[in-house]
Short mmCIF file of C-alpha atoms and ligand atoms in Angstrom, two decimals:
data_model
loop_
_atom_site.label_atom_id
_atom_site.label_comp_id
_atom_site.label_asym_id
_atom_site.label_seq_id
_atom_site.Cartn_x
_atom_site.Cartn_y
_atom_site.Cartn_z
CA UNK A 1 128.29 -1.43 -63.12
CA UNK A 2 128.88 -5.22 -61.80
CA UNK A 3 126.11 -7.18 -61.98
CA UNK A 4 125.44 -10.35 -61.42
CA UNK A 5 126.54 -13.64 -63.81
CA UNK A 6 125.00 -16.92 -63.99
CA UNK A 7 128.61 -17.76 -63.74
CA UNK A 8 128.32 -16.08 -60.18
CA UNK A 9 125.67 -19.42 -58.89
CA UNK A 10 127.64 -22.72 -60.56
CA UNK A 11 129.36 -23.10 -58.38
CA UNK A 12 132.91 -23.03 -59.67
CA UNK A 13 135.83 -19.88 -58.86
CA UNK A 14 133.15 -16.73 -59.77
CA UNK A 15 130.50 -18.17 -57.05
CA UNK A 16 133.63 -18.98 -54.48
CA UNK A 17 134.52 -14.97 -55.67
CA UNK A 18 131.46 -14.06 -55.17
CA UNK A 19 130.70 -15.81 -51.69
CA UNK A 20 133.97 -14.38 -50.08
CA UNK A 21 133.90 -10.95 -51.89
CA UNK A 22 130.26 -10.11 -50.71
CA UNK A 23 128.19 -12.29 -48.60
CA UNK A 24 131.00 -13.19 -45.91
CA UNK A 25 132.25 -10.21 -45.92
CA UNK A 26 128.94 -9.07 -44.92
CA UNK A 27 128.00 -11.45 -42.33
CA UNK A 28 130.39 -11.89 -39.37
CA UNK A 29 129.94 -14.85 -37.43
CA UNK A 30 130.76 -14.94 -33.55
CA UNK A 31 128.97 -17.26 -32.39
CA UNK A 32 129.66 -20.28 -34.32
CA UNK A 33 130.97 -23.44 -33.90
CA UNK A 34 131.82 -23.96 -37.98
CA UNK A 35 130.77 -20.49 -38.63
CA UNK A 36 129.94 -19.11 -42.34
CA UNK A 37 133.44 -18.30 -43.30
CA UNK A 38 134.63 -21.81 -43.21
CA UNK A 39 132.40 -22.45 -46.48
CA UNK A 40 131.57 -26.17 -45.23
CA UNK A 41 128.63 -28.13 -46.15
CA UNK A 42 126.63 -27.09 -42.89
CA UNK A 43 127.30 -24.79 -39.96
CA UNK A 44 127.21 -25.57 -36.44
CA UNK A 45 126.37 -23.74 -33.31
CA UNK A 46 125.75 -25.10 -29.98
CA UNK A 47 126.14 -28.43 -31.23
CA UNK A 48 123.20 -27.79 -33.61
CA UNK A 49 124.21 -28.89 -37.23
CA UNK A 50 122.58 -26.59 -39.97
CA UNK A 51 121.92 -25.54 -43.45
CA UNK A 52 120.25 -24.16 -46.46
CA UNK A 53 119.78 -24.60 -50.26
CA UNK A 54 117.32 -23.15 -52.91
CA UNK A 55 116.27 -25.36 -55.62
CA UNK A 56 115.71 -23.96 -59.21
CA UNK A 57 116.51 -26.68 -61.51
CA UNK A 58 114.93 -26.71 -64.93
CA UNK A 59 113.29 -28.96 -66.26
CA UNK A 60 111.98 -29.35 -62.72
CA UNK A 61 111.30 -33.21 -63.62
CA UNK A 62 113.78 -35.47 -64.80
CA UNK A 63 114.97 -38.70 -64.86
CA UNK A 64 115.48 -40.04 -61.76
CA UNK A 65 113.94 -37.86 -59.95
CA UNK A 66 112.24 -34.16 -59.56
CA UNK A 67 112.77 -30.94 -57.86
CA UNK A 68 110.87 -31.84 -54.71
CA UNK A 69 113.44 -35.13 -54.35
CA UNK A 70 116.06 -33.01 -55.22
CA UNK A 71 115.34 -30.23 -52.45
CA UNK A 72 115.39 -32.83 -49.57
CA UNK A 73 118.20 -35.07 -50.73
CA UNK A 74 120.31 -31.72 -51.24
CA UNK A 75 119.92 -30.33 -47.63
CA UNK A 76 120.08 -33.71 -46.21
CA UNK A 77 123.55 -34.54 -47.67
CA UNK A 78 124.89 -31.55 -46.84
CA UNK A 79 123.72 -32.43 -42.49
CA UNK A 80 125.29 -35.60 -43.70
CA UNK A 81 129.01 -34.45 -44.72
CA UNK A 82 129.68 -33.00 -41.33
CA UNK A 83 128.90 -36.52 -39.70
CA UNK A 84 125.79 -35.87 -38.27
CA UNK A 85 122.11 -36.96 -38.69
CA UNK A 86 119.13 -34.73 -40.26
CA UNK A 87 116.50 -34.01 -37.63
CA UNK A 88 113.94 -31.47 -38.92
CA UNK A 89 113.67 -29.63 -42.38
CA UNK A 90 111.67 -26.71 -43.68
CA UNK A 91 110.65 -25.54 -47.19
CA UNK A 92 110.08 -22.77 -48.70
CA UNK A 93 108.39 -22.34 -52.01
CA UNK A 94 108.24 -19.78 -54.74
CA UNK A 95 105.50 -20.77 -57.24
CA UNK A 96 104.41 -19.18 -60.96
CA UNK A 97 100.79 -18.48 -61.12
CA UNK A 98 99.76 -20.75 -63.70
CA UNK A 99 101.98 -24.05 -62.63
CA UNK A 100 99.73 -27.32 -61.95
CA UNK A 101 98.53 -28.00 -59.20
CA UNK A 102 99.11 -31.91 -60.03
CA UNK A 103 102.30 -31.24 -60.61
CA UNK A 104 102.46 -29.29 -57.37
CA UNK A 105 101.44 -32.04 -55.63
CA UNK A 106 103.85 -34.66 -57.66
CA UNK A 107 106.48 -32.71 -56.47
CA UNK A 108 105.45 -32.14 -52.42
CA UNK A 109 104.58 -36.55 -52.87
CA UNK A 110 108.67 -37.18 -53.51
CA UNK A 111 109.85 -34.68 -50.96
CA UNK A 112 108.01 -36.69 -48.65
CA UNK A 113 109.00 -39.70 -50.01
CA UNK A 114 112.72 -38.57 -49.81
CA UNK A 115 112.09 -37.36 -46.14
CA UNK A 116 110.81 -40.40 -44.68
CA UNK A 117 113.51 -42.34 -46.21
CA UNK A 118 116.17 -39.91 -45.21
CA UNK A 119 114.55 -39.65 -41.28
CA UNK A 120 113.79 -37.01 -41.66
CA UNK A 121 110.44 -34.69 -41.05
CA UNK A 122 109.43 -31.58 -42.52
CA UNK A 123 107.59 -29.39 -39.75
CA UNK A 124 107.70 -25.87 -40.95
CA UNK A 125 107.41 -23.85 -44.65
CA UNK A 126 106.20 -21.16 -46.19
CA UNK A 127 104.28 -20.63 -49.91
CA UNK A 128 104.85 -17.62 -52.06
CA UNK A 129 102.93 -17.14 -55.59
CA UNK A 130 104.65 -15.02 -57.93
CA UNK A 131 102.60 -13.81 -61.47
CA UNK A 132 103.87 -15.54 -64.65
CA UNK A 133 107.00 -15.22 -65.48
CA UNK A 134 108.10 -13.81 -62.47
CA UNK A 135 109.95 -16.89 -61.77
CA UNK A 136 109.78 -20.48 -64.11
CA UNK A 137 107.82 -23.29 -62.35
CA UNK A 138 108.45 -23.46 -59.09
CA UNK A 139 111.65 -22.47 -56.60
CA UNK A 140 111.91 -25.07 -53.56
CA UNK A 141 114.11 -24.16 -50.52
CA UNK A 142 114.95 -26.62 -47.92
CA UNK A 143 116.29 -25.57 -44.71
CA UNK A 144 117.77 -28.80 -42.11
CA UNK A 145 119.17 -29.14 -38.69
CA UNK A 146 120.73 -32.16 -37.61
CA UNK A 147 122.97 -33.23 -34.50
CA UNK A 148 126.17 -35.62 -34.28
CA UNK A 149 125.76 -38.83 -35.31
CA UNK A 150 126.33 -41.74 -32.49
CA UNK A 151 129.10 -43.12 -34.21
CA UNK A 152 130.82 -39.83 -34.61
CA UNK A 153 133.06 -40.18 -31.43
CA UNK A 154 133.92 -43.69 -31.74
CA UNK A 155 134.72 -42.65 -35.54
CA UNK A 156 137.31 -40.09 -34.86
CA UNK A 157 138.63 -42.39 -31.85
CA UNK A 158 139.23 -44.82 -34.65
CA UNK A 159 140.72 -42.65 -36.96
CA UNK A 160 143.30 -42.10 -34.38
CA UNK A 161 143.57 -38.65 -34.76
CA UNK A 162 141.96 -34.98 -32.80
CA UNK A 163 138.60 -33.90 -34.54
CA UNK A 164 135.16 -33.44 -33.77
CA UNK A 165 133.02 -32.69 -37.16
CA UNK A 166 134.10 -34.25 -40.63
CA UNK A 167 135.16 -30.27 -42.17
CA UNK A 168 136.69 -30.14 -45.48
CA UNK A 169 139.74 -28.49 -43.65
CA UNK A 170 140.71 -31.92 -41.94
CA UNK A 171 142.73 -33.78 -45.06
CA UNK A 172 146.43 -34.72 -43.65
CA UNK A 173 148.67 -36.38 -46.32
CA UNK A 174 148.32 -40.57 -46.49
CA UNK A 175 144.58 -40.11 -46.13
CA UNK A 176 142.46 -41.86 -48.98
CA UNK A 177 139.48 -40.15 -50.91
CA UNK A 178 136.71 -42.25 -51.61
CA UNK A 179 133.45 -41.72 -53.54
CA UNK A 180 130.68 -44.06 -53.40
CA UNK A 181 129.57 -44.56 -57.53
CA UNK A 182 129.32 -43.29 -60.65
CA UNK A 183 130.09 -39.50 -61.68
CA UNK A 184 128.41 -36.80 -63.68
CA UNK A 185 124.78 -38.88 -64.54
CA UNK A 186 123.03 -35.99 -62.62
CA UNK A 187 124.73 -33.49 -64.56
CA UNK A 188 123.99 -35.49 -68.00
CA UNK A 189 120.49 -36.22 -67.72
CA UNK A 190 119.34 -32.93 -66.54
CA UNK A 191 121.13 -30.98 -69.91
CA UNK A 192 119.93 -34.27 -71.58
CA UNK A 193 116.43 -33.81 -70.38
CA UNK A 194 116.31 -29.86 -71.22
CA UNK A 195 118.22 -29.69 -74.46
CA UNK A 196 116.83 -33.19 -76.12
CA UNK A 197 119.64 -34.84 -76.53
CA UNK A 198 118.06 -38.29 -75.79
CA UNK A 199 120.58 -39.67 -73.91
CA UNK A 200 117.71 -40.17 -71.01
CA UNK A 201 117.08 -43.53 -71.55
CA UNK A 202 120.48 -44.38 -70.75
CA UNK A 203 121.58 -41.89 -68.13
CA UNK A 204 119.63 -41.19 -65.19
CA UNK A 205 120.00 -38.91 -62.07
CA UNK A 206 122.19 -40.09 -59.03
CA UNK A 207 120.12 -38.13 -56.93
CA UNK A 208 119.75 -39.95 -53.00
CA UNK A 209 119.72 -39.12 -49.66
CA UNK A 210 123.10 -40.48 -48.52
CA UNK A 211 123.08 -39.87 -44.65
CA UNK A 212 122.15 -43.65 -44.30
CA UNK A 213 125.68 -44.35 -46.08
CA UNK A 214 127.09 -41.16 -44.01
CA UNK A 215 125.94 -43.96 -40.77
CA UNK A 216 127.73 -46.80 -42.09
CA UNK A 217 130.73 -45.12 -42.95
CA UNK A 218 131.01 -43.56 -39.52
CA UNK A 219 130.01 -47.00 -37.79
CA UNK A 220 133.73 -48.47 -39.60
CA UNK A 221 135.30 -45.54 -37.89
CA UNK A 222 138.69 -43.78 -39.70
CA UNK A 223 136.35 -40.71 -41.60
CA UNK A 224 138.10 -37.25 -41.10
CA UNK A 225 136.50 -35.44 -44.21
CA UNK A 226 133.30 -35.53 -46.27
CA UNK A 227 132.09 -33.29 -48.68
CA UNK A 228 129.12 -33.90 -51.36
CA UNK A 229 130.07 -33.68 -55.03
CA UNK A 230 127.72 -31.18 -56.40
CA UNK A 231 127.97 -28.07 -58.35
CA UNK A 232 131.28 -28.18 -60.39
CA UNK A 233 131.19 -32.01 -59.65
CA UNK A 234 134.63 -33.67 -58.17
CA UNK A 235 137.27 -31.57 -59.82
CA UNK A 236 134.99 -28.33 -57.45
CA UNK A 237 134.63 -30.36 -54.17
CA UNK A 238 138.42 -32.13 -54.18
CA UNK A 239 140.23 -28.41 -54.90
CA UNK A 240 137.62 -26.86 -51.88
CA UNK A 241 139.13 -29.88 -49.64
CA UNK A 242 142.79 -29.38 -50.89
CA UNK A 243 142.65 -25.62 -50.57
CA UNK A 244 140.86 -25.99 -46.89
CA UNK A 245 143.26 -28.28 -45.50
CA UNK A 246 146.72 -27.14 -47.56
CA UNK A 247 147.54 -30.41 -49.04
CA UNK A 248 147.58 -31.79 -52.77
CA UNK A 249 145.20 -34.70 -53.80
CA UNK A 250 146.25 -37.28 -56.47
CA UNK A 251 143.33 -39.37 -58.07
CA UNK A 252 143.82 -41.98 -60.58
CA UNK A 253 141.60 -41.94 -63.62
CA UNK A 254 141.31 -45.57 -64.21
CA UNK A 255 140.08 -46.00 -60.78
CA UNK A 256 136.90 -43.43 -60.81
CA UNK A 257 133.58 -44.88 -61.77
CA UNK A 258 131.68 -43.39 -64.44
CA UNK A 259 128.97 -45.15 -66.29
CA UNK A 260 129.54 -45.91 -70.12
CA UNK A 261 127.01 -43.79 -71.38
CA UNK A 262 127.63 -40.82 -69.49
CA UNK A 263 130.88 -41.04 -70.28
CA UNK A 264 129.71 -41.25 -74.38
CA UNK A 265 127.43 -38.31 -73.38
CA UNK A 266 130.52 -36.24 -72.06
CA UNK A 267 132.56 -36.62 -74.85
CA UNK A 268 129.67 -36.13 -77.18
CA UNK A 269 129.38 -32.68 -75.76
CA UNK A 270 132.98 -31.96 -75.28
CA UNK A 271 131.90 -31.77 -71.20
CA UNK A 272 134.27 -32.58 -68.25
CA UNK A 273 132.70 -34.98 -66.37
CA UNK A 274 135.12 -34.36 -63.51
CA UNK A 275 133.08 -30.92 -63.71
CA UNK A 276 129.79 -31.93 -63.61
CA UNK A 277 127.11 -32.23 -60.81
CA UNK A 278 126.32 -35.04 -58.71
CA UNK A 279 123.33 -34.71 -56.51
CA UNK A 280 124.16 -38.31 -55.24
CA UNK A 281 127.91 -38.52 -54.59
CA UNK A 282 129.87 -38.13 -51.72
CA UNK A 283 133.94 -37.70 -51.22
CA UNK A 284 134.88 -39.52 -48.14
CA UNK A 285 138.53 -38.37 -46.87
CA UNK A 286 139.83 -41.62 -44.70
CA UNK A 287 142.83 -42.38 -42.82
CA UNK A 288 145.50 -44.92 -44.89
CA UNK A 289 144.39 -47.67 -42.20
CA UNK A 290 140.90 -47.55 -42.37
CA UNK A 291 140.14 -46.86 -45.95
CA UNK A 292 139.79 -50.78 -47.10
CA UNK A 293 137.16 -51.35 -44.14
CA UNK A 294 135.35 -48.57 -44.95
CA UNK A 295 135.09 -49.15 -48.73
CA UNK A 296 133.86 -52.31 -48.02
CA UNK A 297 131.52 -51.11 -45.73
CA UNK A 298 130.28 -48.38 -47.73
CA UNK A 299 130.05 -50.87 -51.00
CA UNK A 300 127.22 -53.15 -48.59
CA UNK A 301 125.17 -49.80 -48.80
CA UNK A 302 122.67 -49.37 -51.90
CA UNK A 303 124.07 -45.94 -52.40
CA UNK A 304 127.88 -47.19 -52.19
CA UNK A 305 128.02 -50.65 -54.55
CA UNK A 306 130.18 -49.10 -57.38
CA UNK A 307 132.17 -47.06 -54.58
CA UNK A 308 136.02 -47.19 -55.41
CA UNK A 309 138.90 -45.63 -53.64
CA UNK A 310 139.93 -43.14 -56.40
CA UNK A 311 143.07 -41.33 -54.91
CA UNK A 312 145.25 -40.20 -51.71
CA UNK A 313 145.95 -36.67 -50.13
CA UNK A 314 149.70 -35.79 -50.87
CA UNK A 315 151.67 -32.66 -49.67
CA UNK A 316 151.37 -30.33 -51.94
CA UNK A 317 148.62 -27.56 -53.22
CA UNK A 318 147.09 -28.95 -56.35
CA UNK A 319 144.60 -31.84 -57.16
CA UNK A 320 146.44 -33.76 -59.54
CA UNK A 321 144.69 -36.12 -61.98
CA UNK A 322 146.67 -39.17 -63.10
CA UNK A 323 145.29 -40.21 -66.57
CA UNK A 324 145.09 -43.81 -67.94
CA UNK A 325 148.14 -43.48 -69.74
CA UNK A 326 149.81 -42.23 -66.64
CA UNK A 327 149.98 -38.68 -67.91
CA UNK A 328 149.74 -36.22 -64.96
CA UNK A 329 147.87 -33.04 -64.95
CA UNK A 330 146.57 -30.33 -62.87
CA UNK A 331 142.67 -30.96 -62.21
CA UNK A 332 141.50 -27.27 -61.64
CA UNK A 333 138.24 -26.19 -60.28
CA UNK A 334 135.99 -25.18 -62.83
CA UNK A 335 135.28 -21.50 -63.23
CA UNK A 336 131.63 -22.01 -63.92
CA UNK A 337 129.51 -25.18 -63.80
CA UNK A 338 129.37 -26.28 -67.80
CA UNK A 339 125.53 -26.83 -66.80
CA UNK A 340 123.79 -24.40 -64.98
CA UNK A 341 120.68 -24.92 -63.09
CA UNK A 342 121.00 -28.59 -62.47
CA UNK A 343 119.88 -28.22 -59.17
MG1 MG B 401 127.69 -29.81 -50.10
#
């Protein structure tokens, strides 16, 4: 009998297996907009954008942040990659019998301190208790709608080019990717955190609410493609973009940020980091023209100052990293996350 893998939620080949293999294949969309199938960050139907994550990351506080931040920044980013602006959220949580109530609260104080910054307001939940052991802690979904941004038109008019939503599926070769800061801390201080490998003090969660950047982006006009770098970290999200839109990616090593110690921490571990979560990164695809302006623009940003242009769409069908040496080689998705339950 098949059963179920934690392989099967990190969000590398086994969950895209198991997505396609079961849970599409079970729910026919015909009403959609971006329906199901298209695997995006959100969905959209009559011009409402909308989406859904669960939240079971362990330990469920961490540095730089907790589940509850975690929960809203997740579900807002994903609103935010289709180029449109978080409206309304709900949340439902799964809680142990036993768990703290102080903690409980901790954790409901940062979602709301994530919301307001984020615009966002939380109208609707739901509470389930489970007995011990049932579940660990606490499980914290957050549900979002959102509609077009205002600069969305003027965006695509810039770009030059026939769109309406940013979808992964819209790379055409010439476009640069861009990603707004450092990779893999979110990844490295959560396994950090839970295994006591002590390299919190150095490396701290990434976690953010990025639709304020999404704005800015949009605002310089020339976005086609945006896609949050989360499970399976870069090397996931670029190959989901490359396989959507049949083209190759190229990105140079040299030019993608990654703090020091992370970094120290990856090789330490014998981890990827090109693998590893970010739960405040984004992958902007731009057109050749625009991508200076909105670098620039995105680097003015508090989320975006270490931002970096780190490669350019190609024909082709493979993401292709470029090392430092100038060694090429393929950059595949990752089968599993090397992590689980970071978020
Ligand atoms: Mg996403």
């Amino acid at each position: 009998m098949k059963r179920i893998q934690l392989s099967h939620g990190a969000g590398g080949k086994e969950m895209g297996k198991l997505i396609k293999e079961y849970i599409v294949k079970n729910f026919k969309n015909n009403k959609a907009e971006v329906p199901l199938e298209a695997l995006d960050d959100s969905a959209v139907l009559d011009g409402i954008v909308f989406t859904t994550d669960s939240h079971t990351v362990q330990p469920v506080f961490f540095p730089g942040g907790d589940i509850g931040k975690l929960a809203v920044c997740g579900t807002v980013n994903d609103i935010a990659c289709l180029g449109a602006t978080p409206v309304a959220m709900a949340t439902a949580m799964v809680i142990e019998e036993g768990f703290p109530m102080e903690k409980f609260e901790e954790i409901l104080k940062s979602m709301a301190m994530a919301a307001e910054e984020a615009g966002v307001e939380i109208i609707t939940g739901d509470t389930k208790v489970v007995e011990r052991g049932g579940i660990k802690d606490i499980v914290v979904t957050t549900t979002a709608i959102g509609k077009e941004s205002r600069w969305l038109k003027s965006n695509w008019k810039i770009a030059g080019r026939k769109g309406k939503w940013l979808l992964d599926s819209m790379l055409r070769p010439g476009d640069k990717i861009i990603i707004n800061g450092c990779i893999a801390d979110h990844g490295i201080a959560i396994i950090s955190k839970r295994e006591g490998y002590g390299f919190e003090g150095s490396v701290v969660s990434d976690v953010a609410p990025l639709n304020g950047l999404m704005e800015e982006a949009l605002k310089e006009g020339g976005v086609v493609a945006a896609k949050d770098a989360t499970r399976g970290g870069i090397a996931n999200a670029l190959n989901e973009m490359a396989e959507k839109s049949k083209v190759g990616i190229i990105i140079y090593e040299d030019s993608i940020p990654i703090n020091d110690a992370t970094l120290a921490a990856c090789e330490m571990l014998g981890l990827d980091p090109y693998s590893i979560g970010n739960e405040g990164k984004m992958l902007f695809g731009v057109t050749k023209e625009k991508a200076e302006d909105v670098l620039k623009a995105i680097r003015k940003h508090k989320y975006g100052k270490k931002a970096e242009i780190i490669g350019e769409v190609i024909e082709g069908n493979y993401v292709i990293l470029e090392t430092s040496v100038g060694g090429r080689r393929i950059l595949d998705a990752p089968i599993g996350d090397p992590i689980p339950r970071i978020c």
